[in-house]
Tab-separated table of C-alpha atoms in Angstrom:
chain	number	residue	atom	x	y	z
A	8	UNK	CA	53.073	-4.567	18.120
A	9	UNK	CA	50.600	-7.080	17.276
A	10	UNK	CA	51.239	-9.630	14.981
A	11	UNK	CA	47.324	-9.819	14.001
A	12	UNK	CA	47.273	-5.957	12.894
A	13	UNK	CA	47.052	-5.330	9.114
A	14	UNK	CA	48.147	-2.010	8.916
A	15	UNK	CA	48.297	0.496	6.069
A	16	UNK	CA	48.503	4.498	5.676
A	17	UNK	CA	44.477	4.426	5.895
A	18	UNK	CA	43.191	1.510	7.450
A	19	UNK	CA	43.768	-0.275	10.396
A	20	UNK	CA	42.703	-4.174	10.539
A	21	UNK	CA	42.866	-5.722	14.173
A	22	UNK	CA	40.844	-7.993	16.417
A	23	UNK	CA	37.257	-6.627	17.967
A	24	UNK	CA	37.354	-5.477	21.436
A	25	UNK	CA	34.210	-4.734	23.250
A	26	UNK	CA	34.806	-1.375	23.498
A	27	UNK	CA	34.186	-1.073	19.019
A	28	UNK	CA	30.524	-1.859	19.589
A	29	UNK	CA	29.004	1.134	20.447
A	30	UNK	CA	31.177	2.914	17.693
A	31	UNK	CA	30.081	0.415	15.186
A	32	UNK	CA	26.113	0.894	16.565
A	33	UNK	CA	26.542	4.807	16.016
A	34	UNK	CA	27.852	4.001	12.234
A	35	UNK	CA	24.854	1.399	11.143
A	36	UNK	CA	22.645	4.259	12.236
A	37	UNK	CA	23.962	6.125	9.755
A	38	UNK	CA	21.744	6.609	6.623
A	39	UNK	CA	24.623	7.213	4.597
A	40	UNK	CA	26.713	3.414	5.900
A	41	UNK	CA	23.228	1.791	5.924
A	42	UNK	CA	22.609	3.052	1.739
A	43	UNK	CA	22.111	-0.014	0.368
A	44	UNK	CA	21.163	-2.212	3.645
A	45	UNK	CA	17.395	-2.497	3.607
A	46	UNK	CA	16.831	-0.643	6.897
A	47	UNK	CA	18.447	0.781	9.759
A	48	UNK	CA	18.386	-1.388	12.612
A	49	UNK	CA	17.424	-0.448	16.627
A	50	UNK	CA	20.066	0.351	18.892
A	51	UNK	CA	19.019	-2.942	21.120
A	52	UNK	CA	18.674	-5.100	17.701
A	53	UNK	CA	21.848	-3.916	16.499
A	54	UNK	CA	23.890	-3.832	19.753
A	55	UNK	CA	22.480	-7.802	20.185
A	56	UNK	CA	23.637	-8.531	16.297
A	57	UNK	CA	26.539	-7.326	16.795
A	58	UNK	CA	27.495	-9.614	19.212
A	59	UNK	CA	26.294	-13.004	17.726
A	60	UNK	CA	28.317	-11.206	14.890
A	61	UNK	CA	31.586	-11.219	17.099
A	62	UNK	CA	30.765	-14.508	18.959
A	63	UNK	CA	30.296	-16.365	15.757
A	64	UNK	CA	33.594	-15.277	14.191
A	65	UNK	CA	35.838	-15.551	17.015
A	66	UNK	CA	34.793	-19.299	16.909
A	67	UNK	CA	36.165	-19.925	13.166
């Protein structure tokens, strides 16, 4: 097991892997996730966001 996992009956909390983006792409298309965002991004805007995203917190 992995000492970085935060794990309870509902969630799971653990590190990104590249393989998350395109699940996490298909749920900020979602009109419902994206409710109060002001709009739902591109597929290529997101996709690139999402990795300056990553990037930028595996550095802290």
């Amino acid at each position: 097991m992995n000492n970085n996992n935060i794990r309870t009956k509902r969630l799971l909390l653990r590190e990104w892997k590249d393989s998350d983006i395109p699940f996490f792409i298909e749920m900020n298309k979602d009109s419902r996730v994206m409710r109060y965002f002001p709009k739902i991004l591109t597929e290529a805007r997101e996709y690139s966001k999402t990795l300056l995203y990553i990037q930028s917190s595996l550095k802290n």
